[in-house]
mmCIF file of C-alpha atoms in Angstrom:
data_model
loop_
_atom_site.group_PDB
_atom_site.id
_atom_site.type_symbol
_atom_site.label_atom_id
_atom_site.label_comp_id
_atom_site.label_asym_id
_atom_site.label_seq_id
_atom_site.Cartn_x
_atom_site.Cartn_y
_atom_site.Cartn_z
ATOM 1 C CA MET D 154 60.894 32.278 22.559
ATOM 2 C CA SER D 155 64.691 33.924 24.087
ATOM 3 C CA VAL D 156 67.186 32.002 25.849
ATOM 4 C CA LYS D 157 68.942 33.791 28.841
ATOM 5 C CA ALA D 158 72.039 32.974 30.963
ATOM 6 C CA ARG D 159 72.357 34.492 34.622
ATOM 7 C CA ARG D 160 75.323 33.460 36.429
ATOM 8 C CA ILE D 161 75.362 32.085 39.683
ATOM 9 C CA SER D 162 78.179 31.999 41.952
ATOM 10 C CA GLY D 163 80.982 31.056 39.243
ATOM 11 C CA ARG D 164 78.503 28.649 37.543
ATOM 12 C CA LEU D 165 76.465 29.597 34.332
ATOM 13 C CA GLU D 166 72.571 28.854 34.394
ATOM 14 C CA THR D 167 70.059 29.158 31.222
ATOM 15 C CA ILE D 168 67.401 30.361 32.133
ATOM 16 C CA VAL D 169 64.231 29.028 29.896
ATOM 17 C CA PRO D 170 61.518 31.203 30.284
ATOM 18 C CA LYS D 171 57.565 29.451 30.474
ATOM 19 C CA VAL D 172 55.777 29.288 27.038
ATOM 20 C CA ASN D 173 52.462 30.957 27.189
ATOM 21 C CA TYR D 174 50.276 29.912 24.273
ATOM 22 C CA ALA D 175 47.452 31.872 23.085
ATOM 23 C CA PHE D 176 44.839 28.927 22.772
ATOM 24 C CA ASP D 177 44.697 25.670 25.086
ATOM 25 C CA PRO D 178 46.259 22.547 22.648
ATOM 26 C CA VAL D 179 42.869 20.516 23.212
ATOM 27 C CA ASP D 180 40.904 23.449 21.756
ATOM 28 C CA ASP D 181 42.874 23.692 18.344
ATOM 29 C CA ASP D 182 41.269 20.622 16.663
ATOM 30 C CA LYS D 183 37.728 23.266 16.892
ATOM 31 C CA ILE D 184 39.650 25.914 16.195
ATOM 32 C CA ILE D 185 40.747 24.786 12.589
ATOM 33 C CA ARG D 186 37.245 23.407 11.876
ATOM 34 C CA ASN D 187 35.489 26.468 12.520
ATOM 35 C CA ARG D 188 38.478 28.529 10.413
ATOM 36 C CA LEU D 189 37.651 25.968 7.625
ATOM 37 C CA LEU D 190 33.734 26.405 7.693
ATOM 38 C CA THR D 191 33.437 30.147 8.589
ATOM 39 C CA ARG D 192 36.440 30.594 5.606
ATOM 40 C CA THR D 193 38.169 32.444 8.920
ATOM 41 C CA THR D 194 41.824 32.732 7.651
ATOM 42 C CA THR D 195 42.700 34.617 11.190
ATOM 43 C CA THR D 196 41.849 34.664 14.580
ATOM 44 C CA ARG D 197 41.076 38.574 14.601
ATOM 45 C CA GLY D 198 38.019 40.226 12.112
ATOM 46 C CA GLU D 199 34.881 39.694 11.174
ATOM 47 C CA PRO D 200 34.705 35.998 9.197
ATOM 48 C CA PRO D 201 34.307 36.570 5.391
ATOM 49 C CA LEU D 202 30.529 34.644 5.757
ATOM 50 C CA LYS D 203 29.310 37.212 8.233
ATOM 51 C CA LYS D 204 31.290 40.118 6.077
ATOM 52 C CA LEU D 205 28.879 39.012 2.949
ATOM 53 C CA GLN D 206 26.042 38.915 4.772
ATOM 54 C CA LYS D 207 26.302 42.257 6.105
ATOM 55 C CA LYS D 208 27.317 43.737 2.740
ATOM 56 C CA PHE D 209 24.442 41.777 1.275
ATOM 57 C CA THR D 210 21.947 42.931 4.144
ATOM 58 C CA SER D 211 23.047 46.754 3.796
ATOM 59 C CA PHE D 212 22.658 46.666 -0.177
ATOM 60 C CA VAL D 213 18.678 45.389 0.275
ATOM 61 C CA LEU D 214 18.223 47.879 3.092
ATOM 62 C CA GLU D 215 19.186 50.723 0.559
ATOM 63 C CA VAL D 216 17.037 49.401 -2.748
ATOM 64 C CA ASP D 217 14.377 49.678 -0.443
ATOM 65 C CA LYS D 218 14.959 53.117 0.508
ATOM 66 C CA GLU D 219 12.378 55.206 -1.483
ATOM 67 C CA GLU D 220 14.900 57.884 -3.027
ATOM 68 C CA GLU D 221 16.814 58.105 -5.867
ATOM 69 C CA ASN D 222 19.729 56.032 -4.645
ATOM 70 C CA PHE D 223 20.738 54.571 -7.868
ATOM 71 C CA ASN D 224 24.983 55.321 -7.290
ATOM 72 C CA GLU D 225 24.627 54.051 -3.622
ATOM 73 C CA CYS D 226 23.280 50.824 -4.284
ATOM 74 C CA GLY D 227 25.460 50.385 -7.431
ATOM 75 C CA ARG D 228 27.955 50.990 -5.037
ATOM 76 C CA LEU D 229 26.798 48.368 -2.509
ATOM 77 C CA ALA D 230 26.059 45.894 -5.178
ATOM 78 C CA LYS D 231 29.370 45.935 -6.608
ATOM 79 C CA ALA D 232 30.802 45.820 -2.994
ATOM 80 C CA PHE D 233 28.856 43.272 -2.214
ATOM 81 C CA LEU D 234 29.657 41.448 -5.552
ATOM 82 C CA GLN D 235 33.229 41.876 -4.904
ATOM 83 C CA GLU D 236 32.763 39.896 -1.521
ATOM 84 C CA LEU D 237 30.961 37.242 -3.036
ATOM 85 C CA SER D 238 33.539 36.897 -5.608
ATOM 86 C CA THR D 239 35.986 36.387 -3.075
ATOM 87 C CA PHE D 240 33.969 34.073 -0.809
ATOM 88 C CA GLU D 241 33.003 32.395 -4.438
ATOM 89 C CA ILE D 242 37.409 31.627 -5.234
ATOM 90 C CA PRO D 243 38.062 29.660 -1.823
ATOM 91 C CA LEU D 244 34.629 27.800 -2.346
ATOM 92 C CA LEU D 245 35.934 27.392 -5.905
ATOM 93 C CA LYS D 246 38.865 26.728 -4.154
ATOM 94 C CA SER D 247 38.182 23.951 -1.543
ATOM 95 C CA GLN D 248 35.857 22.005 -4.158
ATOM 96 C CA ALA D 249 38.587 22.363 -6.853
ATOM 97 C CA VAL D 250 40.344 20.101 -3.267
ATOM 98 C CA VAL D 251 37.677 18.331 -2.504
ATOM 99 C CA GLU D 252 37.242 16.444 -6.170
ATOM 100 C CA ALA D 253 41.509 16.367 -6.141
ATOM 101 C CA ASN D 254 40.580 14.333 -2.998
ATOM 102 C CA LEU D 255 38.639 12.040 -4.106
ATOM 103 C CA ARG D 256 40.092 11.525 -7.156
ATOM 104 C CA GLU D 257 42.992 10.650 -4.652
ATOM 105 C CA LYS D 258 41.114 8.797 -2.290
ATOM 106 C CA GLU D 259 39.996 6.351 -6.021
ATOM 107 C CA SER D 260 43.420 6.326 -7.078
ATOM 108 C CA PHE D 261 44.794 5.313 -3.702
ATOM 109 C CA ASN D 262 41.684 2.640 -3.418
ATOM 110 C CA GLU D 263 43.281 1.085 -6.531
ATOM 111 C CA VAL D 264 46.412 1.188 -5.591
ATOM 112 C CA LYS D 265 45.096 -0.434 -2.244
ATOM 113 C CA ASP D 266 43.457 -2.898 -4.358
ATOM 114 C CA GLU D 267 45.897 -2.923 -6.370
ATOM 115 C CA THR D 268 48.645 -3.412 -3.825
ATOM 116 C CA GLU D 269 46.351 -6.071 -2.256
ATOM 117 C CA ARG D 270 46.143 -8.661 -4.953
ATOM 118 C CA GLN D 271 50.080 -8.011 -4.941
ATOM 119 C CA ILE D 272 49.786 -9.549 -1.719
ATOM 120 C CA MET D 273 47.912 -11.964 -2.953
ATOM 121 C CA GLN D 274 49.693 -12.989 -5.582
ATOM 122 C CA ALA D 275 53.056 -12.658 -3.402
ATOM 123 C CA LYS D 276 51.556 -15.105 -0.713
ATOM 124 C CA ALA D 277 50.657 -17.323 -3.534
ATOM 125 C CA GLU D 278 54.134 -17.078 -4.943
ATOM 126 C CA ILE D 279 55.295 -17.598 -2.084
ATOM 127 C CA GLU D 280 53.125 -21.233 -1.094
ATOM 128 C CA ASP D 281 54.626 -21.990 -4.984
ATOM 129 C CA LEU D 282 58.364 -21.461 -3.746
ATOM 130 C CA LYS D 283 57.850 -23.380 -0.537
ATOM 131 C CA LYS D 284 56.561 -26.630 -2.811
ATOM 132 C CA GLN D 285 59.694 -25.587 -4.809
ATOM 133 C CA LEU D 286 61.820 -25.660 -2.153
ATOM 134 C CA GLU D 287 59.923 -29.072 -0.454
ATOM 135 C CA GLU D 288 61.036 -30.560 -3.897
ATOM 136 C CA SER D 289 64.163 -29.156 -3.637
ATOM 137 C CA LYS D 290 65.454 -30.776 -0.228
ATOM 138 C CA ILE D 291 63.362 -33.978 -1.572
ATOM 139 C CA GLU D 292 65.323 -34.167 -4.871
ATOM 140 C CA ARG D 293 68.656 -32.751 -2.954
ATOM 141 C CA GLN D 294 68.359 -35.827 -0.565
ATOM 142 C CA HIS D 295 68.008 -38.272 -2.845
ATOM 143 C CA LYS D 296 70.659 -37.171 -4.804
ATOM 144 C CA GLU D 297 72.871 -37.789 -2.043
ATOM 145 C CA GLU D 298 71.319 -41.109 -1.217
ATOM 146 C CA CYS D 299 72.405 -41.754 -4.926
ATOM 147 C CA GLU D 300 75.843 -40.410 -4.616
ATOM 148 C CA THR D 301 76.218 -42.714 -1.184
ATOM 149 C CA ILE D 302 75.214 -45.820 -3.043
ATOM 150 C CA ARG D 303 77.696 -44.854 -6.520
ATOM 151 C CA LYS D 304 80.068 -44.383 -3.566
ATOM 152 C CA LEU D 305 79.459 -47.648 -2.020
ATOM 153 C CA ILE D 306 79.348 -48.632 -5.719
ATOM 154 C CA SER D 307 82.633 -47.185 -6.265
ATOM 155 C CA ALA D 308 84.107 -48.827 -3.715
ATOM 156 C CA GLN D 309 83.471 -52.332 -4.781
ATOM 157 C CA PRO D 310 85.730 -53.852 -7.026
ATOM 158 C CA PRO D 311 84.990 -54.432 -10.874
ATOM 159 C CA ARG D 312 82.294 -56.605 -12.329
ATOM 160 C CA SER D 313 85.333 -58.778 -14.183
ATOM 161 C CA GLU D 314 87.421 -59.168 -11.134
ATOM 162 C CA THR D 315 84.217 -59.689 -9.517
ATOM 163 C CA GLU D 316 83.003 -62.200 -12.575
ATOM 164 C CA LYS D 317 86.573 -63.952 -12.195
ATOM 165 C CA ALA D 318 85.944 -64.016 -8.334
ATOM 166 C CA ILE D 319 82.739 -65.977 -8.655
ATOM 167 C CA TYR D 320 83.934 -67.973 -11.551
ATOM 168 C CA GLU D 321 87.005 -69.105 -9.329
ATOM 169 C CA LEU D 322 84.506 -69.609 -6.283
ATOM 170 C CA ASN D 323 82.579 -71.935 -8.798
ATOM 171 C CA LYS D 324 85.598 -74.125 -9.693
ATOM 172 C CA GLU D 325 86.507 -74.600 -6.228
ATOM 173 C CA ILE D 326 82.448 -75.403 -5.248
ATOM 174 C CA ALA D 327 82.792 -77.476 -8.021
ATOM 175 C CA GLU D 328 86.574 -79.196 -7.464
ATOM 176 C CA LEU D 329 85.555 -79.534 -3.393
ATOM 177 C CA GLU D 330 82.042 -81.227 -4.729
ATOM 178 C CA ALA D 331 83.927 -83.479 -7.001
ATOM 179 C CA GLU D 332 86.277 -84.375 -4.261
ATOM 180 C CA ASN D 333 83.287 -84.616 -1.470
ATOM 181 C CA THR D 334 81.747 -86.935 -4.150
ATOM 182 C CA ALA D 335 84.818 -88.905 -4.449
ATOM 183 C CA SER D 336 85.026 -89.189 -0.666
ATOM 184 C CA TRP D 337 81.655 -90.524 -0.749
ATOM 185 C CA ARG D 338 82.008 -93.184 -2.942
ATOM 186 C CA LEU D 339 85.282 -94.037 -0.926
ATOM 187 C CA HIS D 340 83.607 -93.775 2.309
ATOM 188 C CA GLU D 341 80.948 -96.301 0.334
ATOM 189 C CA LEU D 342 83.608 -98.755 -0.780
ATOM 190 C CA ARG D 343 85.332 -98.624 1.985
ATOM 191 C CA LYS D 344 82.552 -99.859 3.917
ATOM 192 C CA LYS D 345 80.706 -102.588 1.320
ATOM 193 C CA GLN D 346 84.724 -103.719 1.821
ATOM 194 C CA PHE D 347 84.811 -103.680 5.677
ATOM 195 C CA ALA D 348 81.263 -105.999 5.774
ATOM 196 C CA LEU D 349 82.312 -108.238 3.888
ATOM 197 C CA MET D 350 85.310 -108.385 5.467
ATOM 198 C CA MET D 351 83.680 -108.462 8.906
ATOM 199 C CA HIS D 352 81.086 -111.422 7.164
ATOM 200 C CA MET D 353 84.345 -114.003 6.061
ATOM 201 C CA VAL D 354 85.559 -112.671 9.682
ATOM 202 C CA ASP D 355 82.351 -114.413 10.602
ATOM 203 C CA GLU D 356 82.948 -117.430 8.349
ATOM 204 C CA LEU D 357 85.758 -118.378 9.253
ATOM 205 C CA GLN D 358 85.072 -118.177 12.955
ATOM 206 C CA ASN D 359 82.195 -120.641 12.235
ATOM 207 C CA THR D 360 84.433 -122.260 9.785
ATOM 208 C CA ILE D 361 87.649 -122.576 12.965
ATOM 209 C CA GLU D 362 84.865 -123.715 14.785
ATOM 210 C CA ASP D 363 83.686 -126.057 13.239
ATOM 211 C CA GLU D 364 86.886 -127.343 12.449
ATOM 212 C CA GLN D 365 87.620 -127.581 16.050
ATOM 213 C CA LYS D 366 84.792 -129.585 16.796
ATOM 214 C CA ILE D 367 85.974 -132.438 14.081
ATOM 215 C CA LEU D 368 88.877 -132.033 15.457
ATOM 216 C CA VAL D 369 88.051 -132.663 19.515
ATOM 217 C CA ASP D 370 85.433 -135.135 17.840
ATOM 218 C CA GLU D 371 88.507 -137.412 15.462
ATOM 219 C CA ILE D 372 90.893 -136.577 19.511
ATOM 220 C CA ARG D 373 87.663 -138.521 21.361
ATOM 221 C CA THR D 374 87.205 -140.943 18.851
ATOM 222 C CA ALA D 375 90.905 -141.942 18.627
ATOM 223 C CA LEU D 376 91.417 -141.921 22.574
ATOM 224 C CA GLU D 377 88.281 -144.123 22.757
ATOM 225 C CA ASP D 378 89.520 -146.563 19.847
ATOM 226 C CA GLN D 379 93.280 -146.858 21.826
ATOM 227 C CA ARG D 380 91.450 -146.868 25.055
ATOM 228 C CA ASN D 381 89.493 -150.147 23.957
ATOM 229 C CA ILE D 382 92.558 -151.402 22.285
ATOM 230 C CA THR D 383 94.605 -151.203 25.259
ATOM 231 C CA GLU D 384 91.849 -153.098 28.023
ATOM 232 C CA ALA D 385 91.591 -155.713 24.764
ATOM 233 C CA MET D 386 94.690 -156.124 25.038
ATOM 234 C CA SER D 387 95.024 -156.303 28.850
ATOM 235 C CA VAL D 388 92.093 -159.130 28.871
ATOM 236 C CA ASP D 389 94.755 -161.712 26.474
#
């Protein structure tokens, strides 16, 4: 296909000629299939099978003649055999191609089976890797938790200092308990002393009241005696 150019009004325009196909593209598959079946390699001339049929027919017709035409029969037989050999070679090639295709198909099936096996194996390995990944995530999480706990432990004071602090606290608690016990005992003593003092106050108050009663009685008796004496003296 050639491309032409022409100048129109000072500008160059490219002209693409229309393409004409000898056959409709839709019929290409039919033509190719027909060529394969009839061993036709070109679109012109008789098909090889038809030529072989003509040569065979010519040979049979020549043999059926009642004449001494051995040379012609030999020539036609030779031509038929030559045509047959030329027709047989493509058949052998086709047979070889078919066998090669069958072997290739078997090889392809083997490759396909191997590929499917590898795919299944890859899927199984992927599942195993997924499980390993999950286990690795869990293990990593545990390690991170352990690291966090380790940091918390590291942030705490040493054990010796902790034990010393506990000892000091226990000592302080013991001292406080001793002070508490002493305070309780002192409180009980003060309580008993207060009770004794209140008892003594009660007894003292009772004693004072008794003494006051006795004193009042003595004063009353003395006054009565003095009154009696005074009355007696006034009578005399």
